[in-house]
Tab-separated table of C-alpha atoms in Angstrom:
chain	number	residue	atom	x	y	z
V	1	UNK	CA	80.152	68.632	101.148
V	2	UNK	CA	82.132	71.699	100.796
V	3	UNK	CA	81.244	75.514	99.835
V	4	UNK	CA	84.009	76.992	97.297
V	5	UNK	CA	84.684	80.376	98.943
V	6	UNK	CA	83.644	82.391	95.970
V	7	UNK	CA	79.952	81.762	96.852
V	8	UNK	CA	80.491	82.811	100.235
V	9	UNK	CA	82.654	85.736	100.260
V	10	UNK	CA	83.467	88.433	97.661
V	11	UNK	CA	86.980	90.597	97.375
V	12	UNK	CA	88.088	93.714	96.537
V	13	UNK	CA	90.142	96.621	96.640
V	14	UNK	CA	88.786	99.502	98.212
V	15	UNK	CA	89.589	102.955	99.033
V	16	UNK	CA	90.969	103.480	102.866
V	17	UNK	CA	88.629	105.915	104.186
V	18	UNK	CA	89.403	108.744	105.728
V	19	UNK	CA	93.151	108.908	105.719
V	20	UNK	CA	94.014	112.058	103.896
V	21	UNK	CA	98.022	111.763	104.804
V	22	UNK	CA	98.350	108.608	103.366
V	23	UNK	CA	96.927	109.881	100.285
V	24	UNK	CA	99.254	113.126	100.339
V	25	UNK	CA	102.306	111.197	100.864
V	26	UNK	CA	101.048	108.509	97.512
V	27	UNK	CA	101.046	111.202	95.296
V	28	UNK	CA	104.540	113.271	96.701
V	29	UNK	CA	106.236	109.954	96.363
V	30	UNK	CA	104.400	109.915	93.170
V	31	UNK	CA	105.785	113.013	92.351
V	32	UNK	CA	109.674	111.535	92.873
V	33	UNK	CA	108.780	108.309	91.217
V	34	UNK	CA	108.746	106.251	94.368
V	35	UNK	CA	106.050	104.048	92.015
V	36	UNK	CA	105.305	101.027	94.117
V	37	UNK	CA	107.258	101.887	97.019
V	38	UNK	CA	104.065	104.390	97.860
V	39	UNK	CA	101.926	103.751	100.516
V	40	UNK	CA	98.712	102.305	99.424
V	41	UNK	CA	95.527	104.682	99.187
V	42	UNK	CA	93.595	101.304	99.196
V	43	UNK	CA	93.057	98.166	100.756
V	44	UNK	CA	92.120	94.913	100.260
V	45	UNK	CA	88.463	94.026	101.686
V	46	UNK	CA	86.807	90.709	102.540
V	47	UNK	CA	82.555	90.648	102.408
V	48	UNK	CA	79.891	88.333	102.590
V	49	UNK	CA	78.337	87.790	99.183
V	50	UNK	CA	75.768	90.214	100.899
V	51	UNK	CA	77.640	92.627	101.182
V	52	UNK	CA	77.948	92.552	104.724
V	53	UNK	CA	82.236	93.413	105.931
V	54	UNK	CA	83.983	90.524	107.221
V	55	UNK	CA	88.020	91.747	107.528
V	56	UNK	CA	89.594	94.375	106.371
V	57	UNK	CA	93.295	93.864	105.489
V	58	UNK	CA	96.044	95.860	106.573
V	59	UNK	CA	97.593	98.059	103.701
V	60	UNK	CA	101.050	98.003	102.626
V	61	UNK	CA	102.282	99.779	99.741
V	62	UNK	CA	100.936	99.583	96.601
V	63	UNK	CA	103.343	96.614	95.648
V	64	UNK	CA	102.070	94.692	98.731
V	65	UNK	CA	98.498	95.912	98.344
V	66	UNK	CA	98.542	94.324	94.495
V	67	UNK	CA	100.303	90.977	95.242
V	68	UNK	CA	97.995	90.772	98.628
V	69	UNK	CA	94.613	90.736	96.192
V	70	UNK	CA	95.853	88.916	93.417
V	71	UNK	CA	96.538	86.259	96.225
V	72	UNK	CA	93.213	86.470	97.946
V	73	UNK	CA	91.335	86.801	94.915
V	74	UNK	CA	93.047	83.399	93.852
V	75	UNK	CA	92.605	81.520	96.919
V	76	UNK	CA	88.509	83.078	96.802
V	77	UNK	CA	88.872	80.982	93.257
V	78	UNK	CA	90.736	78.498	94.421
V	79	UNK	CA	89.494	76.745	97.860
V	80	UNK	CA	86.446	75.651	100.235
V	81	UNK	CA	85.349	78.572	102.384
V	82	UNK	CA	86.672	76.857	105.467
V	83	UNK	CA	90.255	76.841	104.376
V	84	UNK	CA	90.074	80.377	102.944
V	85	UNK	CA	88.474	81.761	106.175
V	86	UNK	CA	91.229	80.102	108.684
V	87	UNK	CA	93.659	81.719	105.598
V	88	UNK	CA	92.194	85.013	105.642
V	89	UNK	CA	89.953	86.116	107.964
V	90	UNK	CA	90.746	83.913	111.329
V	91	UNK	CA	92.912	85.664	113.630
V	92	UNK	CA	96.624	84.103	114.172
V	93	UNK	CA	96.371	81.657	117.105
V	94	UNK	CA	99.027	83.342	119.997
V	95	UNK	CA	102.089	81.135	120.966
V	96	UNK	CA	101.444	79.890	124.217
V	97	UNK	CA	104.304	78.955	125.752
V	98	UNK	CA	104.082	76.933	129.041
């Protein structure tokens, strides 16, 4: 029997921590209307439903940090939490070429 991934993991966006330049550079390009061409101040983050981290995800700008948690947070709604783990939090297998 399967576990949907919602009762296994929670998502959201949080703030990066400690990255002041980031920041500074959102709100200049902010300033000249870059909208979501700005580098994200935030990032999306994968935890245990006890709050325990699992991944955090790398941040884009905010047009890639939106579409990346509307994605995750479908696929947390969507599948087992097998398939959303190898999805999300599993590291990318390296090409072994022989």
């Amino acid at each position: 029997m399967s576990t949907p991934a919602s009762e296994v993991y929670r998502v959201a966006g949080e703030k990066r921590s400690g990255n002041g330049l980031r920041w500074a550079a959102t709100v200049v390009m902010g300033l000249f209307d870059a909208g979501t061409d700005a580098p994200s101040v935030s990032e999306v983050v994968i935890r245990r439903v006890d709050g325990s981290l699992v991944k955090r995800l790398p941040a884009g700008d905010v047009e890639h940090f939106e579409k990346q948690l509307t994605e995750v947070t479908a696929d947390l709604d969507a599948l087992d939490a097998v398939p959303f783990a190898r999805k999300w939090i599993a590291e990318p297998e390296e090409d072994q070429a022989e």
